């Protein structure tokens, strides 16, 4: 049974068309809360902390038991996908990231995103000469490439957001049917594209085996403050995120995600305790040497995510 997507805004009975953000709502208001789009009854779910990772989970809204959204509501999976596709097409023009297929479903073309990244990098390499007299053509091609790439990333993060808001397996199966991910003419499974905080181990294994040659979508919750590394060549700012801890044959494996930024302005907008969705490149760092702690053998396994553009990330539900 589908349950609709998580929400972070609602209407209240007796307040007309006014929309309330999650920070102005509480559990005591249950029974008076409505979907802001279709008026279906919704309920407030309090914030909590995950036992396995100690990660804070923000409060959110979900459908009241037995309630249903209207079919076209953007808080259904189909409604959310159609709204995202319409927004993407209006911005991206002739070469959209998502394309309608003859069966009524959509193709998420990962090649378009990867090619745009490559185009931007080639333009950036010519940036030094583009500023010189006689090189206006290179300068002109660089700016639209950046805008288009930002649009593609916003669409890709929008795809990840829909996935992160899903609560029920029926809704996930519907998303897999509605939105097919393709890279180099091959289908990419959702499990090989989207990784939440309970699947860092799976991402580590996929990167270790070199199965992933494209940007991935990840859900991370920032744990520490931004650190600056003045001697870093590319990613001079970074922050650690909450880890996944897995016990394997008596050894505690701690999978540590780190967001790395090439731009100080993008990094400065990150806040500890907030959960973000990223679409980015991912790579492995060095594992730590095994060490003893509290009677356990512990190994830290590091996974890094590279962010250049603010459009590569957004707050998850409850964070805004």
mmCIF file of C-alpha atoms in Angstrom:
data_model
loop_
_atom_site.group_PDB
_atom_site.id
_atom_site.type_symbol
_atom_site.label_atom_id
_atom_site.label_comp_id
_atom_site.label_asym_id
_atom_site.label_seq_id
_atom_site.Cartn_x
_atom_site.Cartn_y
_atom_site.Cartn_z
ATOM 1 C CA UNK A 1 0.000 0.000 0.000
ATOM 2 C CA UNK A 2 1.364 3.421 -0.933
ATOM 3 C CA UNK A 3 1.742 5.956 1.866
ATOM 4 C CA UNK A 4 2.831 9.062 0.019
ATOM 5 C CA UNK A 5 6.006 11.053 0.599
ATOM 6 C CA UNK A 6 7.282 12.647 3.787
ATOM 7 C CA UNK A 7 6.376 16.329 4.100
ATOM 8 C CA UNK A 8 7.658 19.333 6.045
ATOM 9 C CA UNK A 9 4.762 21.782 5.645
ATOM 10 C CA UNK A 10 1.022 21.525 6.316
ATOM 11 C CA UNK A 11 -2.217 23.454 6.672
ATOM 12 C CA UNK A 12 -4.118 23.534 9.968
ATOM 13 C CA UNK A 13 -7.870 23.268 10.440
ATOM 14 C CA UNK A 14 -9.274 26.688 11.254
ATOM 15 C CA UNK A 15 -6.432 28.649 9.638
ATOM 16 C CA UNK A 16 -7.697 28.799 6.059
ATOM 17 C CA UNK A 17 -5.025 28.673 3.352
ATOM 18 C CA UNK A 18 -2.103 29.443 5.664
ATOM 19 C CA UNK A 19 0.796 26.975 5.365
ATOM 20 C CA UNK A 20 2.840 26.110 8.462
ATOM 21 C CA UNK A 21 6.473 24.898 8.318
ATOM 22 C CA UNK A 22 7.400 21.848 10.377
ATOM 23 C CA UNK A 23 9.170 23.999 12.998
ATOM 24 C CA UNK A 24 5.796 25.586 13.880
ATOM 25 C CA UNK A 25 4.023 22.236 14.291
ATOM 26 C CA UNK A 26 3.999 19.573 17.010
ATOM 27 C CA UNK A 27 2.523 16.166 17.833
ATOM 28 C CA UNK A 28 -0.272 17.737 19.896
ATOM 29 C CA UNK A 29 -1.714 19.197 16.667
ATOM 30 C CA UNK A 30 -2.341 15.754 15.156
ATOM 31 C CA UNK A 31 -5.953 15.520 14.054
ATOM 32 C CA UNK A 32 -5.925 19.098 12.752
ATOM 33 C CA UNK A 33 -3.169 18.893 10.107
ATOM 34 C CA UNK A 34 -3.765 18.718 6.347
ATOM 35 C CA UNK A 35 -1.654 18.249 3.219
ATOM 36 C CA UNK A 36 -0.913 21.720 1.880
ATOM 37 C CA UNK A 37 -1.783 20.629 -1.679
ATOM 38 C CA UNK A 38 -4.758 18.257 -1.547
ATOM 39 C CA UNK A 39 -6.075 18.639 2.026
ATOM 40 C CA UNK A 40 -5.576 14.961 2.944
ATOM 41 C CA UNK A 41 -5.188 14.456 6.692
ATOM 42 C CA UNK A 42 -1.556 14.162 7.805
ATOM 43 C CA UNK A 43 0.231 13.615 11.106
ATOM 44 C CA UNK A 44 3.355 14.933 12.811
ATOM 45 C CA UNK A 45 6.182 12.484 13.572
ATOM 46 C CA UNK A 46 8.573 13.682 16.284
ATOM 47 C CA UNK A 47 12.334 13.868 15.836
ATOM 48 C CA UNK A 48 14.419 11.008 17.208
ATOM 49 C CA UNK A 49 17.944 9.604 17.254
ATOM 50 C CA UNK A 50 18.946 6.445 15.398
ATOM 51 C CA UNK A 51 20.402 3.931 17.819
ATOM 52 C CA UNK A 52 22.884 2.384 15.370
ATOM 53 C CA UNK A 53 24.611 5.605 14.300
ATOM 54 C CA UNK A 54 23.414 8.125 16.928
ATOM 55 C CA UNK A 55 22.305 10.233 13.964
ATOM 56 C CA UNK A 56 19.564 12.794 14.676
ATOM 57 C CA UNK A 57 16.457 12.419 12.490
ATOM 58 C CA UNK A 58 14.377 15.565 12.032
ATOM 59 C CA UNK A 59 10.630 15.686 12.606
ATOM 60 C CA UNK A 60 8.450 15.216 9.529
ATOM 61 C CA UNK A 61 4.837 14.786 8.409
ATOM 62 C CA UNK A 62 3.196 11.733 6.862
ATOM 63 C CA UNK A 63 -0.291 10.665 5.823
ATOM 64 C CA UNK A 64 -2.754 9.921 8.602
ATOM 65 C CA UNK A 65 -3.587 6.223 8.806
ATOM 66 C CA UNK A 66 -6.226 5.420 6.176
ATOM 67 C CA UNK A 67 -5.920 8.812 4.454
ATOM 68 C CA UNK A 68 -4.911 9.184 0.804
ATOM 69 C CA UNK A 69 -3.538 12.018 -1.286
ATOM 70 C CA UNK A 70 -5.355 13.035 -4.455
ATOM 71 C CA UNK A 71 -3.866 11.247 -7.465
ATOM 72 C CA UNK A 72 -2.246 14.388 -8.882
ATOM 73 C CA UNK A 73 -0.836 15.604 -5.553
ATOM 74 C CA UNK A 74 2.948 16.192 -5.691
ATOM 75 C CA UNK A 75 3.275 14.261 -2.420
ATOM 76 C CA UNK A 76 2.455 11.050 -4.271
ATOM 77 C CA UNK A 77 5.347 9.399 -6.101
ATOM 78 C CA UNK A 78 3.783 9.900 -9.527
ATOM 79 C CA UNK A 79 2.829 13.497 -8.792
ATOM 80 C CA UNK A 80 6.339 14.279 -7.530
ATOM 81 C CA UNK A 81 8.004 12.735 -10.593
ATOM 82 C CA UNK A 82 5.725 14.558 -13.036
ATOM 83 C CA UNK A 83 6.266 17.879 -11.264
ATOM 84 C CA UNK A 84 10.053 17.411 -11.275
ATOM 85 C CA UNK A 85 10.096 16.471 -14.968
ATOM 86 C CA UNK A 86 7.963 19.491 -15.895
ATOM 87 C CA UNK A 87 10.292 21.815 -13.977
ATOM 88 C CA UNK A 88 13.379 20.231 -15.550
ATOM 89 C CA UNK A 89 12.040 20.496 -19.098
ATOM 90 C CA UNK A 90 11.158 24.165 -18.673
ATOM 91 C CA UNK A 91 14.734 25.009 -17.622
ATOM 92 C CA UNK A 92 16.933 22.574 -19.527
ATOM 93 C CA UNK A 93 15.420 23.096 -22.959
ATOM 94 C CA UNK A 94 16.493 20.880 -25.850
ATOM 95 C CA UNK A 95 18.549 18.365 -23.899
ATOM 96 C CA UNK A 96 16.651 17.555 -20.670
ATOM 97 C CA UNK A 97 17.954 15.126 -18.079
ATOM 98 C CA UNK A 98 14.662 13.208 -17.989
ATOM 99 C CA UNK A 99 12.784 12.154 -21.114
ATOM 100 C CA UNK A 100 9.270 10.730 -21.511
ATOM 101 C CA UNK A 101 9.176 7.220 -23.007
ATOM 102 C CA UNK A 102 6.486 5.603 -25.157
ATOM 103 C CA UNK A 103 5.218 3.578 -22.173
ATOM 104 C CA UNK A 104 4.535 6.738 -20.159
ATOM 105 C CA UNK A 105 7.553 6.319 -17.880
ATOM 106 C CA UNK A 106 10.670 8.513 -17.810
ATOM 107 C CA UNK A 107 14.331 7.918 -18.603
ATOM 108 C CA UNK A 108 16.868 9.575 -16.283
ATOM 109 C CA UNK A 109 19.822 10.003 -18.646
ATOM 110 C CA UNK A 110 22.958 9.928 -16.511
ATOM 111 C CA UNK A 111 25.099 10.473 -19.635
ATOM 112 C CA UNK A 112 23.669 13.976 -20.025
ATOM 113 C CA UNK A 113 24.854 14.906 -16.528
ATOM 114 C CA UNK A 114 28.276 13.296 -16.959
ATOM 115 C CA UNK A 115 28.787 14.924 -20.380
ATOM 116 C CA UNK A 116 27.825 18.339 -19.001
ATOM 117 C CA UNK A 117 30.375 17.959 -16.202
ATOM 118 C CA UNK A 118 33.031 17.116 -18.796
ATOM 119 C CA UNK A 119 32.045 20.086 -20.941
ATOM 120 C CA UNK A 120 32.281 22.432 -17.975
ATOM 121 C CA UNK A 121 35.701 21.069 -17.003
ATOM 122 C CA UNK A 122 36.994 21.574 -20.560
ATOM 123 C CA UNK A 123 35.656 25.127 -20.544
ATOM 124 C CA UNK A 124 37.239 25.751 -17.152
ATOM 125 C CA UNK A 125 40.624 24.572 -18.439
ATOM 126 C CA UNK A 126 40.383 27.270 -21.098
ATOM 127 C CA UNK A 127 39.247 29.865 -18.574
ATOM 128 C CA UNK A 128 42.654 31.494 -18.201
ATOM 129 C CA UNK A 129 42.897 32.191 -21.927
ATOM 130 C CA UNK A 130 39.191 33.003 -22.166
ATOM 131 C CA UNK A 131 39.760 36.177 -20.168
ATOM 132 C CA UNK A 132 42.415 37.372 -22.644
ATOM 133 C CA UNK A 133 41.611 39.556 -25.669
ATOM 134 C CA UNK A 134 40.562 37.508 -28.668
ATOM 135 C CA UNK A 135 39.200 34.652 -26.562
ATOM 136 C CA UNK A 136 35.644 35.854 -25.988
ATOM 137 C CA UNK A 137 34.231 32.744 -27.608
ATOM 138 C CA UNK A 138 35.616 30.509 -24.881
ATOM 139 C CA UNK A 139 34.306 32.879 -22.192
ATOM 140 C CA UNK A 140 30.863 32.862 -23.772
ATOM 141 C CA UNK A 141 30.649 29.060 -23.825
ATOM 142 C CA UNK A 142 31.771 28.712 -20.209
ATOM 143 C CA UNK A 143 28.945 30.680 -18.581
ATOM 144 C CA UNK A 144 25.955 28.886 -20.154
ATOM 145 C CA UNK A 145 27.652 25.533 -19.515
ATOM 146 C CA UNK A 146 27.791 26.367 -15.821
ATOM 147 C CA UNK A 147 24.132 27.381 -15.718
ATOM 148 C CA UNK A 148 23.049 24.263 -17.559
ATOM 149 C CA UNK A 149 25.123 22.025 -15.306
ATOM 150 C CA UNK A 150 23.556 23.650 -12.230
ATOM 151 C CA UNK A 151 20.119 22.896 -13.676
ATOM 152 C CA UNK A 152 21.055 19.264 -14.295
ATOM 153 C CA UNK A 153 22.323 18.889 -10.739
ATOM 154 C CA UNK A 154 19.148 20.439 -9.333
ATOM 155 C CA UNK A 155 17.116 17.899 -11.288
ATOM 156 C CA UNK A 156 19.323 15.007 -10.165
ATOM 157 C CA UNK A 157 19.102 16.118 -6.528
ATOM 158 C CA UNK A 158 15.336 16.371 -7.018
ATOM 159 C CA UNK A 159 15.322 12.721 -8.075
ATOM 160 C CA UNK A 160 17.301 11.814 -4.945
ATOM 161 C CA UNK A 161 14.895 13.806 -2.793
ATOM 162 C CA UNK A 162 11.889 11.864 -4.062
ATOM 163 C CA UNK A 163 13.712 8.649 -3.163
ATOM 164 C CA UNK A 164 14.609 9.930 0.310
ATOM 165 C CA UNK A 165 10.981 10.852 1.067
ATOM 166 C CA UNK A 166 9.606 7.395 0.276
ATOM 167 C CA UNK A 167 8.451 5.348 3.276
ATOM 168 C CA UNK A 168 6.832 2.211 1.826
ATOM 169 C CA UNK A 169 8.109 -0.520 -0.500
ATOM 170 C CA UNK A 170 5.094 -0.095 -2.807
ATOM 171 C CA UNK A 171 6.033 3.537 -3.366
ATOM 172 C CA UNK A 172 9.652 2.554 -4.021
ATOM 173 C CA UNK A 173 8.566 -0.032 -6.581
ATOM 174 C CA UNK A 174 6.428 2.616 -8.276
ATOM 175 C CA UNK A 175 9.391 5.015 -8.443
ATOM 176 C CA UNK A 176 11.561 2.302 -9.998
ATOM 177 C CA UNK A 177 8.857 1.781 -12.623
ATOM 178 C CA UNK A 178 8.275 5.482 -13.346
ATOM 179 C CA UNK A 179 11.909 6.601 -13.478
ATOM 180 C CA UNK A 180 14.498 4.400 -15.209
ATOM 181 C CA UNK A 181 18.146 5.370 -14.678
ATOM 182 C CA UNK A 182 20.401 4.828 -17.702
ATOM 183 C CA UNK A 183 24.142 5.277 -18.178
ATOM 184 C CA UNK A 184 25.948 4.424 -21.424
ATOM 185 C CA UNK A 185 22.830 2.627 -22.705
ATOM 186 C CA UNK A 186 22.774 0.376 -19.633
ATOM 187 C CA UNK A 187 20.157 0.402 -16.909
ATOM 188 C CA UNK A 188 21.448 1.485 -13.484
ATOM 189 C CA UNK A 189 19.626 0.006 -10.500
ATOM 190 C CA UNK A 190 18.384 2.412 -7.857
ATOM 191 C CA UNK A 191 20.512 0.537 -5.311
ATOM 192 C CA UNK A 192 23.598 1.511 -7.326
ATOM 193 C CA UNK A 193 22.588 5.178 -7.494
ATOM 194 C CA UNK A 194 21.053 6.138 -4.126
ATOM 195 C CA UNK A 195 22.754 5.541 -0.769
ATOM 196 C CA UNK A 196 21.278 6.594 2.569
ATOM 197 C CA UNK A 197 22.999 6.451 5.945
ATOM 198 C CA UNK A 198 22.374 2.696 6.247
ATOM 199 C CA UNK A 199 24.114 1.891 2.949
ATOM 200 C CA UNK A 200 27.579 3.449 3.207
ATOM 201 C CA UNK A 201 29.003 -0.068 3.447
ATOM 202 C CA UNK A 202 27.315 -0.938 0.140
ATOM 203 C CA UNK A 203 28.756 2.208 -1.461
ATOM 204 C CA UNK A 204 32.209 1.375 -0.099
ATOM 205 C CA UNK A 205 32.023 -2.093 -1.689
ATOM 206 C CA UNK A 206 30.785 -0.684 -5.011
ATOM 207 C CA UNK A 207 33.628 1.847 -5.127
ATOM 208 C CA UNK A 208 36.145 -0.796 -4.094
ATOM 209 C CA UNK A 209 35.087 -3.001 -7.000
ATOM 210 C CA UNK A 210 35.071 0.003 -9.389
ATOM 211 C CA UNK A 211 31.460 -0.661 -10.395
ATOM 212 C CA UNK A 212 30.501 3.015 -10.190
ATOM 213 C CA UNK A 213 31.688 5.364 -12.946
ATOM 214 C CA UNK A 214 29.026 8.061 -12.557
ATOM 215 C CA UNK A 215 27.771 10.533 -9.905
ATOM 216 C CA UNK A 216 25.872 8.987 -6.995
ATOM 217 C CA UNK A 217 23.128 10.329 -4.742
ATOM 218 C CA UNK A 218 23.860 10.163 -1.014
ATOM 219 C CA UNK A 219 22.085 11.161 2.179
ATOM 220 C CA UNK A 220 24.406 12.491 4.879
ATOM 221 C CA UNK A 221 24.003 14.211 8.242
ATOM 222 C CA UNK A 222 26.782 16.644 9.107
ATOM 223 C CA UNK A 223 28.499 15.878 12.406
ATOM 224 C CA UNK A 224 31.300 18.413 12.726
ATOM 225 C CA UNK A 225 32.254 21.891 11.630
ATOM 226 C CA UNK A 226 33.908 22.854 8.344
ATOM 227 C CA UNK A 227 37.681 22.388 8.333
ATOM 228 C CA UNK A 228 40.039 24.256 6.011
ATOM 229 C CA UNK A 229 43.171 22.714 4.480
ATOM 230 C CA UNK A 230 45.211 25.543 2.990
ATOM 231 C CA UNK A 231 47.582 23.218 1.114
ATOM 232 C CA UNK A 232 44.862 21.131 -0.547
ATOM 233 C CA UNK A 233 45.023 21.334 -4.341
ATOM 234 C CA UNK A 234 41.334 20.839 -5.154
ATOM 235 C CA UNK A 235 39.083 20.361 -2.118
ATOM 236 C CA UNK A 236 40.280 22.786 0.544
ATOM 237 C CA UNK A 237 37.215 22.560 2.827
ATOM 238 C CA UNK A 238 35.584 19.474 4.318
ATOM 239 C CA UNK A 239 33.257 18.223 7.037
ATOM 240 C CA UNK A 240 32.722 14.809 8.622
ATOM 241 C CA UNK A 241 29.279 13.213 8.712
ATOM 242 C CA UNK A 242 27.590 10.583 10.867
ATOM 243 C CA UNK A 243 28.959 7.111 10.168
ATOM 244 C CA UNK A 244 27.551 3.654 9.584
ATOM 245 C CA UNK A 245 28.849 1.049 12.037
ATOM 246 C CA UNK A 246 28.906 -2.616 11.000
ATOM 247 C CA UNK A 247 30.161 -5.575 13.041
ATOM 248 C CA UNK A 248 31.906 -8.178 10.855
ATOM 249 C CA UNK A 249 33.513 -11.267 12.426
ATOM 250 C CA UNK A 250 34.163 -9.484 15.693
ATOM 251 C CA UNK A 251 35.629 -6.367 14.067
ATOM 252 C CA UNK A 252 33.796 -3.052 14.142
ATOM 253 C CA UNK A 253 33.923 -1.409 10.712
ATOM 254 C CA UNK A 254 33.079 2.297 10.819
ATOM 255 C CA UNK A 255 32.247 3.768 7.411
ATOM 256 C CA UNK A 256 33.005 7.491 7.661
ATOM 257 C CA UNK A 257 31.544 9.851 5.012
ATOM 258 C CA UNK A 258 33.234 13.204 4.418
ATOM 259 C CA UNK A 259 31.956 16.009 2.187
ATOM 260 C CA UNK A 260 34.793 17.843 0.427
ATOM 261 C CA UNK A 261 34.264 21.274 -1.114
ATOM 262 C CA UNK A 262 36.247 23.163 -3.747
ATOM 263 C CA UNK A 263 34.434 26.419 -2.964
ATOM 264 C CA UNK A 264 34.445 28.169 0.420
ATOM 265 C CA UNK A 265 31.101 29.849 -0.205
ATOM 266 C CA UNK A 266 29.362 26.509 -0.790
ATOM 267 C CA UNK A 267 31.025 25.019 2.293
ATOM 268 C CA UNK A 268 30.005 27.957 4.481
ATOM 269 C CA UNK A 269 26.315 27.153 4.023
ATOM 270 C CA UNK A 270 26.638 23.735 5.689
ATOM 271 C CA UNK A 271 25.383 23.316 9.273
ATOM 272 C CA UNK A 272 26.149 20.584 11.813
ATOM 273 C CA UNK A 273 23.180 18.368 12.675
ATOM 274 C CA UNK A 274 21.458 18.978 9.334
ATOM 275 C CA UNK A 275 20.752 16.203 6.837
ATOM 276 C CA UNK A 276 21.604 16.838 3.185
ATOM 277 C CA UNK A 277 21.112 15.116 -0.143
ATOM 278 C CA UNK A 278 24.079 15.255 -2.521
ATOM 279 C CA UNK A 279 24.630 14.226 -6.122
ATOM 280 C CA UNK A 280 28.376 14.043 -6.604
ATOM 281 C CA UNK A 281 31.460 12.028 -7.370
ATOM 282 C CA UNK A 282 32.543 9.573 -4.659
ATOM 283 C CA UNK A 283 35.890 7.973 -3.923
ATOM 284 C CA UNK A 284 37.627 5.982 -1.200
ATOM 285 C CA UNK A 285 40.278 7.232 1.181
ATOM 286 C CA UNK A 286 42.741 5.030 3.042
ATOM 287 C CA UNK A 287 41.417 2.643 5.678
ATOM 288 C CA UNK A 288 42.839 3.097 9.158
ATOM 289 C CA UNK A 289 45.039 0.450 10.723
ATOM 290 C CA UNK A 290 43.068 -1.862 13.052
ATOM 291 C CA UNK A 291 43.001 -0.447 16.574
ATOM 292 C CA UNK A 292 41.668 -1.710 19.896
ATOM 293 C CA UNK A 293 39.006 0.299 21.714
ATOM 294 C CA UNK A 294 36.526 -0.750 24.417
ATOM 295 C CA UNK A 295 37.446 -4.393 23.894
ATOM 296 C CA UNK A 296 36.754 -4.198 20.152
ATOM 297 C CA UNK A 297 38.973 -4.159 17.085
ATOM 298 C CA UNK A 298 37.991 -1.083 15.070
ATOM 299 C CA UNK A 299 38.733 -0.144 11.461
ATOM 300 C CA UNK A 300 37.749 3.230 10.014
ATOM 301 C CA UNK A 301 36.854 3.181 6.309
ATOM 302 C CA UNK A 302 36.699 6.565 4.621
ATOM 303 C CA UNK A 303 34.399 7.605 1.778
ATOM 304 C CA UNK A 304 34.642 11.108 0.284
ATOM 305 C CA UNK A 305 32.083 13.113 -1.698
ATOM 306 C CA UNK A 306 33.211 15.987 -3.935
ATOM 307 C CA UNK A 307 31.065 19.127 -4.198
ATOM 308 C CA UNK A 308 31.833 22.062 -6.532
ATOM 309 C CA UNK A 309 28.428 23.615 -7.175
ATOM 310 C CA UNK A 310 25.720 24.630 -4.662
ATOM 311 C CA UNK A 311 23.152 22.904 -6.885
ATOM 312 C CA UNK A 312 24.734 19.560 -6.000
ATOM 313 C CA UNK A 313 23.135 19.525 -2.547
ATOM 314 C CA UNK A 314 19.995 20.485 -0.657
ATOM 315 C CA UNK A 315 18.572 20.006 2.807
ATOM 316 C CA UNK A 316 16.538 16.863 3.324
ATOM 317 C CA UNK A 317 12.970 16.960 4.690
ATOM 318 C CA UNK A 318 12.649 18.746 8.029
ATOM 319 C CA UNK A 319 15.846 20.714 7.565
ATOM 320 C CA UNK A 320 14.438 23.772 5.851
#
